[in-house]
Coordinates of N, CA and C in Angstrom, one line a residue:
M251 N 5.7 -32.1 1.5 CA 6.6 -31.4 0.3 C 5.7 -30.6 -0.5
N252 N 4.4 -31.6 -1.1 CA 3.6 -30.8 -1.8 C 2.8 -29.6 -1.2
S253 N 2.7 -29.6 0.2 CA 2.0 -28.5 0.8 C 3.0 -27.3 1.0
V254 N 4.5 -27.5 0.7 CA 5.4 -26.7 0.8 C 5.5 -25.9 -0.4
I255 N 5.5 -26.8 -1.6 CA 5.6 -26.2 -2.9 C 4.7 -25.3 -3.2
G256 N 3.2 -25.9 -2.9 CA 1.8 -25.2 -3.1 C 2.0 -23.8 -2.5
E257 N 2.6 -23.8 -1.4 CA 2.3 -22.4 -0.6 C 3.5 -21.3 -1.1
K258 N 4.7 -22.3 -1.6 CA 5.5 -21.1 -2.2 C 5.0 -20.6 -3.5
K259 N 4.0 -21.3 -4.6 CA 3.6 -20.9 -5.7 C 2.6 -19.8 -5.3
R260 N 1.8 -20.2 -4.3 CA 0.6 -19.2 -3.8 C 1.4 -17.7 -3.5
L261 N 2.5 -17.6 -2.8 CA 3.1 -16.6 -2.2 C 3.6 -15.8 -3.6
Q262 N 4.2 -16.8 -4.6 CA 4.9 -16.2 -5.6 C 3.9 -15.6 -6.5
T263 N 2.5 -16.1 -6.6 CA 1.5 -15.5 -7.3 C 0.9 -14.1 -6.7
I264 N 0.9 -13.8 -5.5 CA 0.5 -12.8 -4.7 C 1.5 -11.8 -5.0
S265 N 2.8 -12.1 -4.7 CA 3.8 -11.1 -4.8 C 3.9 -10.5 -6.4
E266 N 3.4 -11.5 -7.2 CA 3.3 -10.5 -8.8 C 2.4 -9.6 -8.7
M267 N 1.4 -9.7 -8.2 CA 0.2 -8.5 -8.2 C 0.1 -7.8 -7.0
S268 N 1.3 -7.7 -6.0 CA 1.3 -7.2 -4.6 C 0.5 -5.8 -4.8
M269 N 0.0 -5.3 -3.7 CA -0.6 -3.9 -3.5 C -0.3 -3.6 -2.0
Y270 N 0.7 -4.3 -1.2 CA 0.9 -4.3 0.0 C 0.9 -2.9 0.4
S271 N 2.0 -2.2 -0.1 CA 2.2 -0.7 0.1 C 1.5 0.4 -0.6
S272 N 0.7 -0.1 -1.4 CA 0.1 1.2 -2.4 C -0.9 1.9 -1.9
G273 N -0.8 3.2 -2.2 CA -1.9 4.2 -1.7 C -1.3 4.6 -0.1
V274 N -3.0 4.8 0.6 CA -2.6 5.1 2.1 C -1.8 4.2 2.8
M275 N -1.7 2.8 2.4 CA -0.8 1.6 3.3 C 0.5 2.1 3.6
S276 N 1.0 2.6 2.8 CA 2.7 3.4 2.9 C 2.6 4.1 4.1
T277 N 1.8 5.0 4.1 CA 1.6 5.8 5.5 C 1.1 4.9 6.5
A278 N 0.3 3.9 6.7 CA 0.2 3.2 7.8 C 1.1 2.5 8.1
I279 N 2.0 2.0 7.4 CA 3.4 1.2 7.6 C 4.4 2.1 8.2
S280 N 4.2 3.5 7.8 CA 5.3 4.3 8.4 C 4.9 4.7 10.0
Y281 N 3.5 4.8 10.2 CA 2.9 5.0 11.5 C 3.3 3.9 12.3
C282 N 2.8 2.7 11.8 CA 3.4 1.5 12.4 C 4.9 1.4 12.8
F283 N 5.6 2.0 12.4 CA 7.2 1.7 12.2 C 7.3 2.9 13.8
K284 N 6.7 3.9 13.8 CA 6.9 4.8 14.9 C 6.3 4.2 16.4
I285 N 5.6 3.4 16.2 CA 4.9 2.5 17.4 C 5.9 1.4 17.6
V286 N 6.3 0.5 16.4 CA 7.5 -0.4 16.8 C 9.0 0.4 17.6
S287 N 9.2 1.3 17.0 CA 10.4 2.1 17.5 C 10.3 1.9 19.3
R288 N 9.1 2.4 19.7 CA 8.9 2.6 21.1 C 9.5 1.0 21.8
F289 N 9.4 0.2 21.0 CA 9.5 -1.5 21.9 C 10.9 -2.1 21.6
I290 N 11.4 -1.3 20.6 CA 13.1 -2.0 20.0 C 14.2 -1.8 21.0
N291 N 14.5 -2.9 21.8 CA 15.7 -2.7 22.6 C 16.8 -3.5 22.1
G292 N 18.1 -3.6 22.2 CA 19.2 -4.4 21.8 C 19.6 -4.3 20.6
E293 N 20.2 -5.3 19.8 CA 21.1 -4.9 18.7 C 20.5 -5.6 17.3
S294 N 19.7 -6.9 17.3 CA 19.3 -7.5 16.5 C 17.6 -7.5 16.3
I295 N 17.4 -7.7 15.0 CA 15.9 -7.6 14.5 C 16.0 -8.6 13.6
L296 N 14.5 -9.6 13.6 CA 14.2 -10.3 12.7 C 12.9 -10.0 12.0
E297 N 12.9 -9.5 10.8 CA 11.6 -9.0 10.2 C 11.3 -10.2 9.2
M298 N 10.0 -10.7 9.7 CA 9.2 -11.9 9.0 C 8.3 -11.6 8.1
G299 N 8.4 -11.8 6.9 CA 7.6 -11.6 5.9 C 7.2 -10.0 5.4
P300 N 8.4 -9.3 5.1 CA 8.2 -7.9 4.7 C 7.7 -7.4 3.3
A301 N 7.6 -8.5 2.4 CA 6.9 -8.2 1.5 C 7.7 -7.1 0.3
E302 N 7.2 -6.1 0.1 CA 8.1 -4.8 -0.6 C 9.1 -4.1 0.1
G303 N 9.3 -4.4 1.6 CA 10.0 -3.7 2.3 C 10.1 -2.4 2.8
V304 N 8.8 -1.9 3.0 CA 8.7 -0.5 3.2 C 9.0 -0.4 4.7
M305 N 8.7 -1.4 5.8 CA 8.9 -1.4 6.9 C 10.5 -1.7 6.9
T306 N 11.0 -2.4 6.5 CA 12.6 -3.0 6.0 C 13.5 -1.5 6.2
G307 N 12.9 -0.6 5.3 CA 13.8 0.4 4.8 C 13.6 1.4 6.1
L308 N 12.4 1.6 6.9 CA 12.6 2.2 8.0 C 13.4 1.9 9.0
L309 N 13.4 0.2 9.3 CA 14.1 -0.4 10.5 C 15.5 -0.2 10.1
A310 N 16.1 -0.1 8.7 CA 17.4 0.1 8.2 C 17.9 1.3 8.7
T311 N 17.1 2.0 9.0 CA 17.5 3.4 9.8 C 17.9 3.4 11.1
L312 N 17.7 2.3 11.8 CA 18.0 2.1 13.1 C 19.7 1.6 13.5
N313 N 19.9 1.0 12.4 CA 21.6 0.6 12.3 C 21.5 -0.6 13.3
K314 N 20.7 -1.6 13.2 CA 20.7 -2.7 13.7 C 21.2 -3.8 12.9
K315 N 21.5 -4.8 13.4 CA 21.7 -6.0 12.8 C 20.4 -6.9 12.5
M316 N 20.2 -6.8 11.0 CA 19.3 -7.3 10.5 C 19.2 -8.8 9.7
A317 N 17.9 -9.3 10.1 CA 18.0 -10.6 9.4 C 16.3 -10.7 9.0
I318 N 16.0 -11.1 8.0 CA 14.8 -11.2 7.0 C 14.4 -12.7 6.7
V319 N 13.3 -13.2 6.7 CA 12.9 -14.4 6.4 C 11.4 -14.0 5.3
E320 N 11.4 -14.2 4.4 CA 10.3 -14.1 3.3 C 10.2 -15.2 2.4
G321 N 8.9 -15.6 1.9 CA 8.8 -16.8 1.5 C 8.8 -16.3 -0.3
S322 N 8.6 -15.5 -0.5 CA 8.5 -14.8 -2.1 C 10.0 -14.8 -2.4
S323 N 10.3 -15.4 -3.4 CA 11.6 -15.2 -4.3 C 11.8 -13.9 -4.8
L324 N 10.4 -13.3 -5.1 CA 10.5 -12.2 -6.1 C 10.7 -11.0 -4.9
F325 N 10.1 -11.0 -4.4 CA 10.5 -9.8 -3.0 C 12.0 -10.0 -2.6
C326 N 12.4 -11.2 -2.3 CA 13.7 -11.5 -1.7 C 15.1 -10.9 -2.7
D327 N 14.6 -11.3 -4.1 CA 15.6 -10.7 -5.0 C 15.7 -9.1 -4.8
D328 N 14.5 -8.7 -4.8 CA 14.5 -6.8 -4.7 C 14.7 -6.7 -3.4
L329 N 14.6 -7.1 -2.3 CA 15.2 -6.9 -0.9 C 16.8 -6.8 -0.9
R330 N 17.1 -8.1 -1.5 CA 18.8 -8.3 -1.3 C 19.5 -6.8 -2.3
K331 N 19.0 -6.6 -3.3 CA 19.7 -5.3 -3.8 C 19.5 -4.1 -3.1
R332 N 18.3 -4.0 -2.2 CA 18.3 -2.8 -1.6 C 18.5 -2.9 -0.4
F333 N 19.0 -3.7 0.4 CA 19.5 -4.1 1.9 C 20.5 -5.0 1.7
P334 N 21.7 -4.7 1.3 CA 22.7 -5.6 1.2 C 23.2 -5.8 2.6
Q335 N 23.1 -5.1 3.5 CA 23.4 -5.1 5.0 C 22.8 -6.2 5.5
A336 N 21.6 -6.6 5.0 CA 20.8 -7.7 5.9 C 21.0 -9.1 5.4
E337 N 20.7 -10.0 6.4 CA 20.9 -11.3 5.8 C 19.4 -11.9 5.4
I338 N 19.1 -12.2 4.4 CA 18.0 -12.2 3.7 C 17.8 -13.9 3.5
V339 N 16.8 -14.5 4.2 CA 16.5 -15.9 3.6 C 15.3 -16.1 2.9
N340 N 15.2 -16.8 1.8 CA 14.3 -17.2 1.0 C 13.5 -18.5 1.4
A341 N 12.6 -18.5 2.5 CA 11.9 -19.7 3.1 C 10.7 -19.4 3.7
L342 N 9.8 -20.3 3.6 CA 8.8 -20.3 4.5 C 9.0 -20.4 6.0
F343 N 8.3 -19.7 6.8 CA 8.6 -19.4 8.1 C 8.7 -21.0 8.8
E344 N 7.8 -22.0 8.4 CA 7.9 -23.2 8.9 C 9.2 -24.1 8.3
E345 N 10.0 -23.6 7.5 CA 11.1 -24.2 7.0 C 12.3 -23.2 7.6
F346 N 12.2 -21.9 8.0 CA 13.2 -21.3 8.9 C 13.6 -21.9 10.2
N347 N 15.1 -21.9 10.2 CA 15.8 -22.5 11.5 C 17.3 -21.7 11.7
P348 N 17.1 -20.3 12.3 CA 17.7 -19.6 12.6 C 19.1 -20.1 13.3
S349 N 20.2 -19.7 13.2 CA 21.4 -20.1 14.4 C 21.7 -19.1 15.4
V350 N 20.9 -18.2 15.3 CA 21.1 -17.1 16.3 C 19.8 -16.8 16.7
K351 N 19.6 -16.0 18.3 CA 18.5 -15.7 18.7 C 18.2 -14.3 18.3
F352 N 17.3 -13.6 18.5 CA 16.9 -12.1 18.4 C 16.6 -11.2 19.5
D353 N 16.6 -10.2 19.6 CA 16.3 -9.1 20.4 C 14.8 -8.9 20.3
T354 N 14.6 -8.5 19.0 CA 13.2 -8.2 18.5 C 12.7 -9.0 17.2
I355 N 11.7 -9.3 17.2 CA 11.1 -10.1 16.1 C 9.7 -9.3 15.6
I356 N 9.7 -8.9 14.2 CA 8.4 -8.3 13.8 C 7.8 -9.0 12.6
L357 N 6.3 -9.1 13.0 CA 5.6 -9.6 12.0 C 4.5 -8.4 11.7
G358 N 4.7 -7.7 10.7 CA 3.8 -6.7 10.1 C 2.9 -7.1 9.3
H359 N 1.6 -7.5 9.5 CA 0.7 -7.9 8.4 C 1.0 -9.2 8.0
V360 N 1.4 -10.3 8.9 CA 1.9 -11.5 8.7 C 0.9 -12.6 9.1
L361 N 0.6 -12.4 10.1 CA -0.4 -13.6 10.7 C -1.7 -13.7 10.5
E362 N -2.4 -12.7 9.4 CA -3.6 -13.0 8.7 C -3.3 -13.9 7.3
H363 N -1.9 -14.2 7.1 CA -1.6 -14.5 5.8 C -1.5 -16.2 6.1
V364 N -1.0 -16.6 7.2 CA -0.4 -17.9 7.5 C -1.2 -19.2 7.5
N365 N -1.2 -20.3 7.7 CA -2.1 -21.2 7.6 C -2.4 -21.3 9.1
D366 N -1.1 -21.4 9.8 CA -1.7 -21.6 11.6 C -0.7 -20.6 12.2
P367 N -1.5 -19.5 12.7 CA -0.8 -18.3 13.2 C -0.2 -18.8 14.9
V368 N -0.6 -19.9 15.2 CA -0.2 -20.0 16.8 C 1.1 -20.7 16.5
D369 N 1.3 -21.7 15.4 CA 2.2 -22.5 15.0 C 3.3 -21.7 14.7
I370 N 3.2 -20.6 14.1 CA 4.3 -19.4 13.6 C 4.8 -18.7 15.0
L371 N 3.8 -18.2 15.7 CA 4.2 -17.8 16.8 C 5.0 -18.5 17.9
S372 N 4.4 -19.8 17.8 CA 5.3 -20.9 18.6 C 6.9 -20.8 18.1
R373 N 7.1 -20.5 17.0 CA 8.4 -20.9 16.5 C 9.1 -19.9 16.6
A374 N 8.6 -18.3 16.3 CA 9.0 -17.2 16.7 C 9.3 -17.1 18.1
K375 N 8.8 -17.6 18.8 CA 9.0 -17.5 20.2 C 10.6 -18.1 20.7
M376 N 10.8 -19.4 20.0 CA 11.9 -20.1 20.3 C 13.1 -19.3 19.6
W377 N 13.0 -18.2 18.8 CA 14.0 -17.5 18.1 C 14.1 -16.1 19.2
L378 N 13.7 -16.0 20.1 CA 14.0 -14.9 20.9 C 15.1 -15.1 21.7
K379 N 15.6 -13.8 22.1 CA 16.8 -14.2 23.1 C 16.1 -14.3 24.5
P380 N 16.5 -15.3 25.4 CA 15.7 -15.4 26.6 C 15.7 -14.1 27.3
D381 N 14.4 -14.1 28.1 CA 14.2 -13.0 29.1 C 14.0 -11.7 28.4
V382 N 14.8 -11.2 27.4 CA 15.0 -9.9 26.8 C 14.2 -9.8 25.5
G383 N 13.9 -10.8 24.9 CA 13.5 -10.7 23.4 C 12.2 -10.5 23.2
R384 N 11.6 -9.6 22.4 CA 10.3 -9.4 22.3 C 9.6 -9.6 21.0
I385 N 8.4 -10.1 20.8 CA 7.7 -10.1 19.5 C 6.7 -9.0 19.3
F386 N 6.8 -8.1 18.3 CA 6.0 -7.1 17.8 C 5.2 -7.8 16.6
A387 N 3.8 -7.9 16.8 CA 2.8 -8.0 15.5 C 1.8 -7.2 15.4
A388 N 1.4 -6.8 14.2 CA 0.4 -6.0 13.9 C -0.6 -6.6 12.9
V389 N -1.7 -6.4 12.8 CA -2.7 -7.0 11.8 C -4.1 -6.1 11.7
P390 N -5.0 -6.2 10.5 CA -6.1 -5.6 10.5 C -7.2 -6.0 11.5
N391 N -7.8 -5.1 12.0 CA -8.8 -5.5 13.1 C -10.3 -5.8 12.4
A392 N -10.9 -6.8 12.7 CA -12.1 -7.0 12.5 C -13.2 -6.1 12.8
H393 N -12.8 -5.7 14.2 CA -13.7 -4.6 14.8 C -13.8 -3.3 14.3
S394 N -12.7 -3.1 13.1 CA -12.7 -1.5 12.7 C -14.0 -0.8 12.5
L395 N -14.0 0.4 12.6 CA -15.3 1.1 12.1 C -15.6 0.7 11.0
H396 N -14.9 0.8 9.8 CA -15.5 0.7 8.5 C -15.9 -0.6 8.2
R397 N -15.1 -1.9 8.9 CA -15.9 -3.0 8.8 C -17.1 -3.1 9.5
Q398 N -17.4 -2.8 10.7 CA -18.7 -2.5 11.3 C -19.7 -1.8 10.2
A399 N -19.4 -0.8 9.6 CA -20.0 -0.1 8.7 C -20.6 -0.7 7.6
A400 N -19.7 -1.6 6.9 CA -20.0 -2.6 5.9 C -20.9 -3.6 6.1
V401 N -20.8 -4.0 7.4 CA -22.0 -5.1 7.9 C -23.4 -4.5 8.1
V402 N -23.2 -3.5 8.6 CA -24.5 -2.3 8.6 C -25.1 -2.0 7.1
M403 N -24.4 -1.8 6.4 CA -24.8 -1.4 5.0 C -24.9 -3.0 3.9
G404 N -24.8 -4.1 4.6 CA -24.9 -5.4 3.9 C -23.7 -5.7 2.9
I405 N -22.7 -5.0 3.0 CA -21.5 -5.2 2.0 C -20.8 -6.3 2.7
L406 N -20.5 -6.7 4.0 CA -20.2 -7.7 4.4 C -21.0 -8.4 5.2
T407 N -21.2 -9.8 5.5 CA -21.8 -10.5 6.2 C -21.7 -10.4 7.6
A408 N -20.2 -10.4 7.8 CA -19.7 -10.4 9.4 C -18.6 -9.8 9.2
E409 N -18.2 -9.1 10.6 CA -17.1 -8.3 10.6 C -15.7 -8.8 10.2
D410 N -15.5 -10.2 10.4 CA -14.4 -10.8 9.8 C -14.7 -11.6 8.7
S411 N -15.7 -11.3 7.8 CA -15.9 -11.8 6.5 C -14.6 -11.2 5.6
L412 N -14.1 -12.0 4.7 CA -12.9 -11.6 3.6 C -13.4 -10.7 2.7
N413 N -13.0 -9.5 2.6 CA -13.5 -8.6 1.4 C -12.7 -8.6 0.3
E414 N -12.9 -7.9 -0.7 CA -12.0 -8.2 -2.0 C -10.8 -7.7 -1.8
M415 N -10.2 -6.9 -1.0 CA -8.9 -6.8 -0.8 C -8.2 -7.7 -0.1
D416 N -8.9 -8.4 0.9 CA -8.4 -9.4 1.8 C -8.0 -10.8 0.8
V417 N -8.9 -10.6 0.0 CA -8.6 -11.9 -1.0 C -7.6 -11.6 -1.9
H418 N -7.3 -10.5 -2.4 CA -6.2 -10.0 -3.5 C -4.9 -10.1 -2.6
H419 N -5.1 -9.9 -1.3 CA -3.4 -9.9 -0.7 C -3.4 -11.2 -0.1
G420 N -4.3 -12.1 -0.1 CA -3.9 -13.5 0.3 C -4.2 -13.6 1.8
H421 N -5.2 -12.8 2.5 CA -5.4 -13.1 3.7 C -6.3 -14.1 3.8
R422 N -6.2 -15.2 5.0 CA -7.0 -16.1 5.4 C -7.7 -16.1 6.6
R423 N -7.8 -15.0 7.2 CA -8.6 -14.5 8.2 C -8.5 -13.1 8.5
V424 N -9.6 -12.7 9.4 CA -9.2 -11.3 10.0 C -9.4 -11.4 11.4
F425 N -8.5 -11.0 12.2 CA -8.5 -11.1 13.8 C -9.4 -10.1 14.3
N426 N -10.0 -10.4 15.5 CA -10.7 -9.4 16.0 C -9.6 -9.3 17.5
P427 N -9.8 -8.4 18.2 CA -8.7 -8.3 19.6 C -8.9 -9.5 20.3
E428 N -10.1 -10.2 20.5 CA -9.9 -11.4 21.3 C -9.2 -12.3 20.6
S429 N -9.5 -12.6 19.5 CA -8.9 -14.0 18.8 C -7.4 -13.5 18.3
F430 N -6.9 -12.2 18.3 CA -5.6 -11.9 18.3 C -4.6 -12.1 19.4
R431 N -5.3 -11.8 20.5 CA -4.8 -12.1 21.9 C -4.7 -13.6 22.4
D432 N -5.8 -14.4 21.9 CA -5.6 -15.9 22.1 C -4.7 -16.2 21.4
A433 N -4.2 -16.1 20.3 CA -3.3 -16.8 19.5 C -2.0 -16.7 20.2
F434 N -1.8 -15.7 20.9 CA -0.5 -15.4 21.6 C -0.6 -16.2 23.0
Y435 N -1.7 -16.2 23.7 CA -1.8 -17.0 24.8 C -1.3 -18.5 24.7
V436 N -2.0 -18.9 23.4 CA -2.1 -20.5 23.2 C -0.6 -20.8 22.7
A437 N 0.0 -19.8 22.0 CA 1.5 -20.1 21.8 C 2.4 -20.0 23.0
G438 N 1.6 -19.6 23.9 CA 2.8 -19.6 25.2 C 3.6 -18.1 25.5
L439 N 3.0 -17.1 25.1 CA 3.5 -16.0 25.0 C 2.8 -14.8 26.2
N440 N 3.5 -14.2 26.6 CA 3.2 -12.9 27.7 C 3.0 -11.6 27.1
I441 N 1.5 -11.3 27.0 CA 1.3 -10.4 26.3 C 1.7 -8.9 27.3
E442 N 2.7 -8.0 26.7 CA 3.1 -6.9 27.6 C 2.2 -5.8 27.1
V443 N 2.0 -5.6 25.8 CA 1.1 -4.5 25.3 C 0.4 -4.8 24.2
F444 N -1.0 -4.6 24.4 CA -2.1 -4.7 23.4 C -2.3 -3.2 23.1
G445 N -2.4 -2.8 21.7 CA -3.0 -1.4 21.3 C -3.1 -1.4 19.8
G446 N -3.7 -0.3 19.3 CA -3.9 0.0 17.9 C -3.7 1.2 17.4
Y447 N -3.8 1.2 16.2 CA -3.7 2.6 15.4 C -4.5 2.7 14.0
W448 N -4.7 4.1 13.8 CA -5.4 4.2 12.6 C -7.1 4.0 12.8
L449 N -7.5 4.9 13.3 CA -9.2 5.0 13.4 C -9.9 5.3 12.1
K450 N -10.5 4.1 11.6 CA -10.9 4.1 10.0 C -12.3 4.1 9.7
P451 N -13.0 5.0 9.6 CA -14.4 4.9 9.4 C -14.6 4.6 7.9
V452 N -13.9 4.6 7.3 CA -14.3 4.4 5.8 C -13.0 3.5 5.1
S453 N -13.2 3.2 3.7 CA -12.1 2.3 3.3 C -11.1 3.0 2.7
N454 N -10.0 2.4 2.2 CA -8.7 2.9 1.9 C -9.0 4.0 0.7
K455 N -9.8 3.5 -0.3 CA -10.3 4.4 -1.5 C -10.7 5.8 -1.0
Q456 N -11.7 5.7 -0.2 CA -12.3 6.8 0.1 C -11.4 7.9 0.9
I457 N -10.6 7.4 1.4 CA -9.7 8.0 2.3 C -8.7 8.9 1.6
E458 N -8.0 7.9 0.3 CA -7.1 8.4 -0.4 C -7.9 9.4 -1.6
D459 N -9.1 9.3 -1.6 CA -10.0 10.3 -2.5 C -10.2 11.7 -2.0
N460 N -10.3 11.6 -0.5 CA -11.0 12.6 0.1 C -10.3 13.4 1.5
W461 N -9.4 12.6 1.9 CA -8.5 13.0 3.1 C -7.4 13.7 3.0
T462 N -6.8 14.5 3.8 CA -5.8 15.5 3.6 C -4.7 14.8 4.7
P463 N -3.5 14.7 4.4 CA -2.4 14.3 5.0 C -2.7 14.5 6.8
Q464 N -3.0 15.6 6.8 CA -3.4 16.2 8.3 C -4.6 15.2 9.0
M465 N -5.4 15.2 8.1 CA -6.5 14.3 9.0 C -6.5 12.7 9.0
L466 N -5.4 12.4 8.1 CA -4.9 11.0 8.1 C -4.1 10.8 9.4
D467 N -2.9 11.7 9.6 CA -2.2 11.7 11.0 C -3.1 11.7 11.8
A468 N -4.1 12.6 12.0 CA -5.1 12.6 13.1 C -5.7 11.5 13.4
F469 N -6.2 10.8 12.4 CA -7.1 9.6 12.6 C -6.1 8.1 12.7
M470 N -4.7 8.3 12.5 CA -3.8 7.2 12.9 C -3.6 7.6 14.4
Q471 N -3.4 8.5 15.1 CA -3.2 9.0 16.4 C -4.6 8.5 17.2
L472 N -5.9 8.9 16.8 CA -6.8 8.4 17.4 C -7.2 6.9 17.6
G473 N -6.7 6.2 16.7 CA -6.6 4.7 16.6 C -6.0 4.3 17.8
E474 N -4.7 5.1 18.2 CA -4.3 4.6 19.7 C -5.0 4.8 20.8
R475 N -5.9 5.8 20.6 CA -7.1 5.9 22.2 C -7.9 5.1 21.9
Y476 N -8.5 4.6 20.5 CA -9.5 3.5 20.9 C -9.2 2.2 20.2
P477 N -8.2 1.5 20.6 CA -7.7 0.4 20.0 C -8.8 -0.7 19.6
D478 N -9.7 -1.2 20.4 CA -10.5 -2.3 20.1 C -11.5 -1.7 18.9
I479 N -11.6 -0.5 18.3 CA -12.2 -0.2 17.0 C -11.2 0.4 16.1
A480 N -10.1 0.3 16.4 CA -8.8 0.8 15.2 C -8.9 -0.1 14.1
G481 N -8.4 0.6 13.0 CA -8.3 -0.2 11.8 C -7.0 -1.3 12.0
E482 N -6.1 -1.0 12.9 CA -5.2 -1.9 12.7 C -5.0 -2.1 14.4
I483 N -4.5 -3.5 14.8 CA -4.4 -3.8 16.2 C -2.7 -4.4 16.2
Y484 N -2.1 -4.2 17.4 CA -0.7 -4.7 17.4 C -0.6 -5.1 18.9
I485 N 0.3 -6.2 18.8 CA 0.7 -6.7 20.4 C 2.3 -6.7 20.5
V486 N 2.6 -6.5 21.8 CA 4.0 -6.7 22.0 C 4.1 -7.8 23.1
A487 N 4.9 -8.8 22.7 CA 4.8 -10.1 23.8 C 6.0 -10.5 23.7
L488 N 6.5 -11.1 25.0 CA 7.6 -11.8 25.5 C 7.1 -13.2 25.5
R489 N 8.5 -14.1 25.8 CA 8.3 -15.3 26.1 C 8.1 -15.6 27.5
N490 N 7.1 -16.4 27.7 CA 7.0 -16.9 29.2 C 8.0 -17.8 29.8
T491 N 8.3 -17.3 30.9 CA 9.4 -18.0 31.6 C 9.3 -19.6 31.6
G492 N 9.9 -20.4 31.2 CA 9.9 -21.7 31.1 C 9.3 -22.1 30.0
S493 N 8.8 -21.3 29.1 CA 8.3 -21.9 27.8 C 9.3 -21.9 26.4

C-alpha cells in the first residue's frame, strides 16, 4: 500500500511540472500518431499514461471507443474535461482491471517510467482481444545519435545514462533496441514490427533554436530508415498463442 501511495505522489509531482509535450515534443507525438494509425484495427483503444493528452486528441479524431488509464489525478481532471466521450480511469497500471478487452493498446513514452516494464506488458497483454489485439509502444532510444555524441563529448557516461531531462520527466531507464525487444519477449508477446522515427543528431533545444519545420519533418522520416539509431523506437506486438 505504501508503495502505491508513494508512486501516486511521485506521479502527481511530475505532472505538476510536466514538460512532456513542450517544444518539439508535440511534433514528435504527432509524427508518432501517423505511425500508430497504420496499425490500428477494430473499434476500441486503450491509451495508457497519456499525460497532457496530445496523442489522445489525435486518437479522438479516429472516432473509436476510447478508454484511458492515467496515474496522475491532475492529468485525469483535465482529460475528462477535454474528452468526455472517453472512459478515463485514475489508477496505476498495477491497479487497473478493465472489464473489457481492447483491439489496440497504446503506450506512448510509458515503459521508461514504470517500475517493472515486463510486468506492465504482461498485464496489458491480458487486456487485448484474443488473436486480433495489438500493443503499440514507443520509447526514447539509448542508441540515438545525440546520445552517442553526448558520450563522445563526455556529457553522458553511457548511452543509457539518465540526462537532466530524463530525470525531470521521471524516467527510470533508457531502452536500447535490444533491451526494448527483450521486455516484450519476456512478457510473452510476439513482435510484429520494430521501427523508429526522428533521426536526432542534436538536443531538443538545439533543434528548436535552429531547425525549420521542413528539416524536422525530414529527420522524422529519416528515423524510419535507420531505426537502430533513431531518437525514438517503437514496437507493435501481438499476444502469443496460448499465453
